[in-house]
mmCIF file of C-alpha atoms in Angstrom:
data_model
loop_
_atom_site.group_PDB
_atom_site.id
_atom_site.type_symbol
_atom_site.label_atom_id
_atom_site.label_comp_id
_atom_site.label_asym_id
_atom_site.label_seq_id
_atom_site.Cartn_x
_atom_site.Cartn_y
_atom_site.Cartn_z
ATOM 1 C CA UNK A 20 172.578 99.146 63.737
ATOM 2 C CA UNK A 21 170.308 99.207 60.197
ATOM 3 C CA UNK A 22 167.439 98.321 62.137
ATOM 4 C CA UNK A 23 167.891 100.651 64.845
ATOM 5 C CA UNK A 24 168.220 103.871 62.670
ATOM 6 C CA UNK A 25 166.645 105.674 59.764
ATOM 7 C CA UNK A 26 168.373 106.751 56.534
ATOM 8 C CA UNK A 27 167.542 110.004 55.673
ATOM 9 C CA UNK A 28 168.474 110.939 51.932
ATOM 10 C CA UNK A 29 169.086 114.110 50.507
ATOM 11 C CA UNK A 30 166.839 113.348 47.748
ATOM 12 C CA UNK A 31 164.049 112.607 50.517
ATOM 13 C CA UNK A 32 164.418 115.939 52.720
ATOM 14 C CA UNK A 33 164.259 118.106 49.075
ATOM 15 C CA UNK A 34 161.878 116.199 47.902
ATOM 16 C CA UNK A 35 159.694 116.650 51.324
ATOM 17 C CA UNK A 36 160.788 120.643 51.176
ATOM 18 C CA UNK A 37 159.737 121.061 47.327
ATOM 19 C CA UNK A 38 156.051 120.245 48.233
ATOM 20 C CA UNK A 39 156.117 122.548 51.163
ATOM 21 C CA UNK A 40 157.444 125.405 48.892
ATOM 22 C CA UNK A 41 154.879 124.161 46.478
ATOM 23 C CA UNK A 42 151.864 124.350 48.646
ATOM 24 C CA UNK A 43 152.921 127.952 49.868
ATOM 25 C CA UNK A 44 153.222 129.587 46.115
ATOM 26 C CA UNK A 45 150.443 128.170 45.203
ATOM 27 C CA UNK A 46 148.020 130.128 48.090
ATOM 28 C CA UNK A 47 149.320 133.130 46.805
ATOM 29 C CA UNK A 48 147.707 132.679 43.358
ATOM 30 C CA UNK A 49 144.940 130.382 43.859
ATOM 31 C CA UNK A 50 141.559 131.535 43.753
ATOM 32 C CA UNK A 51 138.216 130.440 43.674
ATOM 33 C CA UNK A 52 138.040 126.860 43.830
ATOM 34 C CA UNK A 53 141.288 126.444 42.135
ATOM 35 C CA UNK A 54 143.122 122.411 42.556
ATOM 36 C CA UNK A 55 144.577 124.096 46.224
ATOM 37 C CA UNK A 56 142.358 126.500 47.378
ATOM 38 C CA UNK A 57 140.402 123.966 49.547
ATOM 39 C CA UNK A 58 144.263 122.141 50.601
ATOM 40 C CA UNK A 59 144.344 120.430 53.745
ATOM 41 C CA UNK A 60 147.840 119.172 54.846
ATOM 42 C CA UNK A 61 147.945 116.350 57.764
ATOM 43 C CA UNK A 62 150.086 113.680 59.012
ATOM 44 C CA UNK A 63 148.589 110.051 58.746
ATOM 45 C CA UNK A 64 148.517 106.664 59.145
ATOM 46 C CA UNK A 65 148.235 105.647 55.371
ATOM 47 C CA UNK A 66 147.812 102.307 54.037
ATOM 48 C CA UNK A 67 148.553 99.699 51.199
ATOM 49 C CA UNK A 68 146.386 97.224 49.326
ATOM 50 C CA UNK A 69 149.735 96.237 46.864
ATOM 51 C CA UNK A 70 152.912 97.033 46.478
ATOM 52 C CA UNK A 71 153.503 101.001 46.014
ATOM 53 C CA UNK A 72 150.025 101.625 46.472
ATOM 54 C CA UNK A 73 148.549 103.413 48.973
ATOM 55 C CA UNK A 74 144.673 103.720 48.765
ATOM 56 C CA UNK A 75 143.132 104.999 52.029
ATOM 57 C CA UNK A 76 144.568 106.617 55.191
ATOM 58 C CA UNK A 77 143.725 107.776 58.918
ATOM 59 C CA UNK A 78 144.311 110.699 60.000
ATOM 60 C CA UNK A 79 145.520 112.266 63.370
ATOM 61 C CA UNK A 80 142.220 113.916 63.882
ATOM 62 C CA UNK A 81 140.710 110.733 63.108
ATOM 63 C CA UNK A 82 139.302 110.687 59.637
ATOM 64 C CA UNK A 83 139.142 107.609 57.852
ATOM 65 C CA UNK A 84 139.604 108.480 54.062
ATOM 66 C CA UNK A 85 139.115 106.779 50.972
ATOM 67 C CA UNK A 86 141.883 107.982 48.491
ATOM 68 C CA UNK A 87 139.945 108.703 45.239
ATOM 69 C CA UNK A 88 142.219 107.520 43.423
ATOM 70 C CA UNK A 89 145.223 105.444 44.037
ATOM 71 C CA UNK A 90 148.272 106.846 44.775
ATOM 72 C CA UNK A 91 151.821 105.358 43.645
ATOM 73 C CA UNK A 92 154.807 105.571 46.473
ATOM 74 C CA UNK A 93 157.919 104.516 45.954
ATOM 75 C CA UNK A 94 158.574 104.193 48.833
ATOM 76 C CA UNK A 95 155.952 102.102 50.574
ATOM 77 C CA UNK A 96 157.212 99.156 49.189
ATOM 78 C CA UNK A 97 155.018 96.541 50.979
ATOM 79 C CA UNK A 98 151.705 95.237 50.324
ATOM 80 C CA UNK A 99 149.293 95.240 53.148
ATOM 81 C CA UNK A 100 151.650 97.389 55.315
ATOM 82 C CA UNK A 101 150.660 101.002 57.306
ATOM 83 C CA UNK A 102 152.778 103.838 56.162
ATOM 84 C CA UNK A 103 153.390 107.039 58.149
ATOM 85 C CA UNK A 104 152.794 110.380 56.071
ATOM 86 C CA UNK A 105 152.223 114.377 55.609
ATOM 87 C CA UNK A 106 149.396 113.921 53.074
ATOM 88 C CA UNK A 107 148.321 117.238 51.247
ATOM 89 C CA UNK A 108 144.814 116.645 49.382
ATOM 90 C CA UNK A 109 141.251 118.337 48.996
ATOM 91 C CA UNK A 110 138.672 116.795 50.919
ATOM 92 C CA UNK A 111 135.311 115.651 48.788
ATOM 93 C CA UNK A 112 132.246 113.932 49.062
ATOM 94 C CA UNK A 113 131.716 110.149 50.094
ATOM 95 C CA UNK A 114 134.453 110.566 52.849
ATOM 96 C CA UNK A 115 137.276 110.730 50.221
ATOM 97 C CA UNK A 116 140.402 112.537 49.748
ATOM 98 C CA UNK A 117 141.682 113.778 46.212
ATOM 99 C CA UNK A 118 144.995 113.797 47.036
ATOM 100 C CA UNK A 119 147.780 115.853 46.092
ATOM 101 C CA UNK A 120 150.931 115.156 47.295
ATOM 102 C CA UNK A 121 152.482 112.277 50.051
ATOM 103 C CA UNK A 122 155.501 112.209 51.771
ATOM 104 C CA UNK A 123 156.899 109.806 53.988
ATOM 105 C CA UNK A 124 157.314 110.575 58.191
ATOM 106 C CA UNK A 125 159.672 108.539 59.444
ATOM 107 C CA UNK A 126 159.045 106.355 62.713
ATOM 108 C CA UNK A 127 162.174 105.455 64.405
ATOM 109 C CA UNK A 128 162.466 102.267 66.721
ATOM 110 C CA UNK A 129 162.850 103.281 69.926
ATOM 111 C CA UNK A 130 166.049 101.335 71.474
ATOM 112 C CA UNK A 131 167.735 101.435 75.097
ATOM 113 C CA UNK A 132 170.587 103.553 74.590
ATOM 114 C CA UNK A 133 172.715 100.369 75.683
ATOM 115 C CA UNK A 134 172.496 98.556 72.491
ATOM 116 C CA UNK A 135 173.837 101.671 70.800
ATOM 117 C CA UNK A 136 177.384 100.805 70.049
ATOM 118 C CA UNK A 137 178.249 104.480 69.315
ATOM 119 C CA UNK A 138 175.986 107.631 70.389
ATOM 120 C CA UNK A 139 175.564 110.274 68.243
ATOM 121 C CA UNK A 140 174.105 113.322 68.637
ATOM 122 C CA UNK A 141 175.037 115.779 66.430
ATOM 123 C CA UNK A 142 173.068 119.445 66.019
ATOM 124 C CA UNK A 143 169.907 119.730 64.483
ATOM 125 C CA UNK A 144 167.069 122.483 64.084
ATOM 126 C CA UNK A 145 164.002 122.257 65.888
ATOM 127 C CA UNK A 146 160.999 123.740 63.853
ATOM 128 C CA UNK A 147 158.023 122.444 65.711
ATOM 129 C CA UNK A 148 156.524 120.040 67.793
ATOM 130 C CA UNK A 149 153.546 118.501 69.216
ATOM 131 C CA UNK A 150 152.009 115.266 70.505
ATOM 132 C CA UNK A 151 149.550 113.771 67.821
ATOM 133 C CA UNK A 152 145.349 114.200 68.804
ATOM 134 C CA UNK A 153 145.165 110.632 69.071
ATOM 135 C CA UNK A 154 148.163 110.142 71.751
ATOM 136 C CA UNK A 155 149.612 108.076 69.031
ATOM 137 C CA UNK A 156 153.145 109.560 68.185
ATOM 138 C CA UNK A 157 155.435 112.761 69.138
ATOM 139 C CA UNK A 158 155.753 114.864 66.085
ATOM 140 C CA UNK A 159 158.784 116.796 65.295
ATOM 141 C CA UNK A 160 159.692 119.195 62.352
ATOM 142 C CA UNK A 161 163.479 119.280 62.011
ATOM 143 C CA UNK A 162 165.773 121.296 59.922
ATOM 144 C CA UNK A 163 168.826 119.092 58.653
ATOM 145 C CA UNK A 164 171.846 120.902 57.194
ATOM 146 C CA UNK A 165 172.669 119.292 54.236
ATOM 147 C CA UNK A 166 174.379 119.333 51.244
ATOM 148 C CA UNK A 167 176.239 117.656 47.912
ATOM 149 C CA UNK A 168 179.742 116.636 47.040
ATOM 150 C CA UNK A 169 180.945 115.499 44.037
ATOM 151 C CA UNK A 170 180.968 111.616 44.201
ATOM 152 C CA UNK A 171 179.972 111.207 47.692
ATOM 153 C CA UNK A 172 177.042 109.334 49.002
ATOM 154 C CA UNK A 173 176.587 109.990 52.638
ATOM 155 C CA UNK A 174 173.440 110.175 54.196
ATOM 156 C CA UNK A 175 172.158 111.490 57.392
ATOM 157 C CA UNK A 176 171.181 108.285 60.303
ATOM 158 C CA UNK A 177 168.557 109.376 62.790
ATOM 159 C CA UNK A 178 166.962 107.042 65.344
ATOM 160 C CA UNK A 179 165.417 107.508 68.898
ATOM 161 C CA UNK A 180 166.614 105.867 72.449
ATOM 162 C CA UNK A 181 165.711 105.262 75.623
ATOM 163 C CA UNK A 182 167.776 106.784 78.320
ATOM 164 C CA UNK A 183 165.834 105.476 80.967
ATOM 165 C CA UNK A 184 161.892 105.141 82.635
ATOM 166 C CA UNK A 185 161.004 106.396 85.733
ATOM 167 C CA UNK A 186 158.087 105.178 88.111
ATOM 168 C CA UNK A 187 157.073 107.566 90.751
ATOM 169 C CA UNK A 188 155.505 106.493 93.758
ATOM 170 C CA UNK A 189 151.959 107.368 92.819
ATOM 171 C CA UNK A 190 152.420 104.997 90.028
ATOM 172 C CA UNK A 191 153.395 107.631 86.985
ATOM 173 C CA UNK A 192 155.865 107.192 84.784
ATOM 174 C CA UNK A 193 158.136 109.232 83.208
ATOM 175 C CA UNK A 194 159.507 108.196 79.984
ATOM 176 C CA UNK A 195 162.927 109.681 78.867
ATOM 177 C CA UNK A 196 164.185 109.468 75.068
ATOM 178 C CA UNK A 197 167.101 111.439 73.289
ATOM 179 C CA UNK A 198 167.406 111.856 69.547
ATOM 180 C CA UNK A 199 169.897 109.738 67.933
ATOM 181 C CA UNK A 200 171.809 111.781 64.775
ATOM 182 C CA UNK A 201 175.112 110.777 63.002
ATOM 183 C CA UNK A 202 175.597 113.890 60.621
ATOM 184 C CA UNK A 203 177.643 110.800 59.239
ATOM 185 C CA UNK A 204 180.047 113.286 57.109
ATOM 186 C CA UNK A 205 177.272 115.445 55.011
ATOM 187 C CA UNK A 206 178.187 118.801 54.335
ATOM 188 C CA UNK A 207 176.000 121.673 56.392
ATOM 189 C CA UNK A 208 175.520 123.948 53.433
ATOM 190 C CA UNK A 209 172.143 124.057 53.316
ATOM 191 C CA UNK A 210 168.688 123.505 55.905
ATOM 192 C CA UNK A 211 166.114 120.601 54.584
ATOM 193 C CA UNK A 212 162.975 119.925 56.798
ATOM 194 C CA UNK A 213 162.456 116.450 57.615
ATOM 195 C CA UNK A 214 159.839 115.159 59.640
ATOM 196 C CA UNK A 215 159.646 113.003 62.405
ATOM 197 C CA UNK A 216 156.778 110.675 64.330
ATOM 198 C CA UNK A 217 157.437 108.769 68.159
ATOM 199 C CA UNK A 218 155.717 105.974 68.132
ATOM 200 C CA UNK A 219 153.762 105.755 71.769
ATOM 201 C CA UNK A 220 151.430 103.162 70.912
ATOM 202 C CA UNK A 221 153.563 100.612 70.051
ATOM 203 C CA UNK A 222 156.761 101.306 71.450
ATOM 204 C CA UNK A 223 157.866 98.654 74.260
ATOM 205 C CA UNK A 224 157.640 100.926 76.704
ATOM 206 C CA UNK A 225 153.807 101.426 77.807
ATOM 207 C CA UNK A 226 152.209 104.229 78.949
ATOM 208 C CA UNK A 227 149.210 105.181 80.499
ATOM 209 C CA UNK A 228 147.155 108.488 80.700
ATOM 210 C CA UNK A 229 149.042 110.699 83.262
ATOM 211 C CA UNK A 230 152.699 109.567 82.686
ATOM 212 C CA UNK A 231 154.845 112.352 80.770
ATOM 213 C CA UNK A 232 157.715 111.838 77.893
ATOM 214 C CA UNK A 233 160.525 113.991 78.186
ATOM 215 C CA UNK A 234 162.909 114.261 74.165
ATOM 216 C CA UNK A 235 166.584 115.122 74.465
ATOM 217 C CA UNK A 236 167.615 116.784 71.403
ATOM 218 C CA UNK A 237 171.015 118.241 70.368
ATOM 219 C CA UNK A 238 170.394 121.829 68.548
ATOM 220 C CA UNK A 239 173.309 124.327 67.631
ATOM 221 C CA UNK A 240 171.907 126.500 70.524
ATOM 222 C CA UNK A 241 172.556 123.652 72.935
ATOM 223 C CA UNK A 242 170.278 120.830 74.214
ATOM 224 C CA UNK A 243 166.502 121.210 74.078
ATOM 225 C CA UNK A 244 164.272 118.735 76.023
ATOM 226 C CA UNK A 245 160.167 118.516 74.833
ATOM 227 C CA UNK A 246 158.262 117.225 77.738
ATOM 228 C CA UNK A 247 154.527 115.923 76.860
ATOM 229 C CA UNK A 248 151.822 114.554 78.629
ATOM 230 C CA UNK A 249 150.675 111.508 77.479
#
């Protein structure tokens, strides 16, 4: 089970909304050429030279970027490793980014929903969502509810599975996945964004230009499926 799911903290999805909230109240007063008035905010591939330090990154657009200076993340806790991210930083010159702010994306494992000893797919919020320019991942913004209780600890599991893949008889494929969410006993008092990347590239299942990707997801309105092209 741990290496078929995601954790998500609270900590994490506040954290992740605090720099959204940020970026927004600070467009309102910025001016000029103020530390965010040139902001660009993109999800990336970002990556480490040592431990907790991420120094470069490629983007979804496909801009390779030189940090200007290196940035310290808890979180990426191995050396040498490729990190997912929403990176917010000013672009400047020599192909470098002054960034401002990085928080992690998480990229589930996609598993056949047979090894899954117990499906869950409790209600979530969908926001957004879009495949990547580079046909790289399936990006979704969700809204968690959330919340504290005195001398609890629980924490939200997420993960991704594969119903099942289809081949047609022109050769397409058709890839179906359903979000995996154990609400695993947190309180709903409160909506945290929390973001989300499918992996295509690297997933066991291969694709090839032409085949489609269909996401299940379980919302408070009722089921949602995102279909995308790939």
């Amino acid at each position: 089970m741990k290496k078929i799911f995601s954790v998500i903290a609270i900590v994490v999805v506040i954290v992740l909304q605090s720099g959204l909230l940020a970026a927004c109240e600070a467009e309102n007063y910025e001016s000029g050429d103020g530390e965010y008035s040139n902001m660009v905010a993109e999800f990336a591939d970002t990556y480490t030279t040592a431990e907790k330090t991420l120094t470069r990154m490629m983007t979804d657009e496909g801009d390779s970027l030189v940090f200007a200076d290196k940035y310290l993340c808890d979180w990426a806790a191995t050396a040498d490793s490729v990190f997912r991210a929403l990176v917010y930083y000013n672009k400047v010159a020599g192909g470098k980014a002054d960034v401002l702010s990085v928080h992690q994306v998480l990229v589930p494992v996609i598993r056949p929903h047979y090894t899954v000893k117990e499906i869950k797919t409790d209600p979530v919020v969908i926001e957004s969502s879009w495949k990547s320019h580079n046909n790289r991942y399936l990006n979704f913004r969700l809204n968690l509810l959330s919340g504290t209780i005195e001398g609890m600890d629980n924490r939200h599991l997420v993960g991704m599975m594969c119903d099942t893949l289809l081949t047609h008889a022109d050769g397409r494929q058709h890839l179906h996945l359903r979000l995996f969410h154990n609400q695993n006993g947190v309180p709903e008092y409160y909506g945290y964004q929390a973001y989300l990347s499918i992996p295509l590239k690297t997933n066991p299942y291969r694709l090839h230009t032409g085949d489609t990707v269909s996401v299940r997801v379980n919302t408070y309105e009722g089921e949602v499926q995102k279909t995308f092209i790939y």
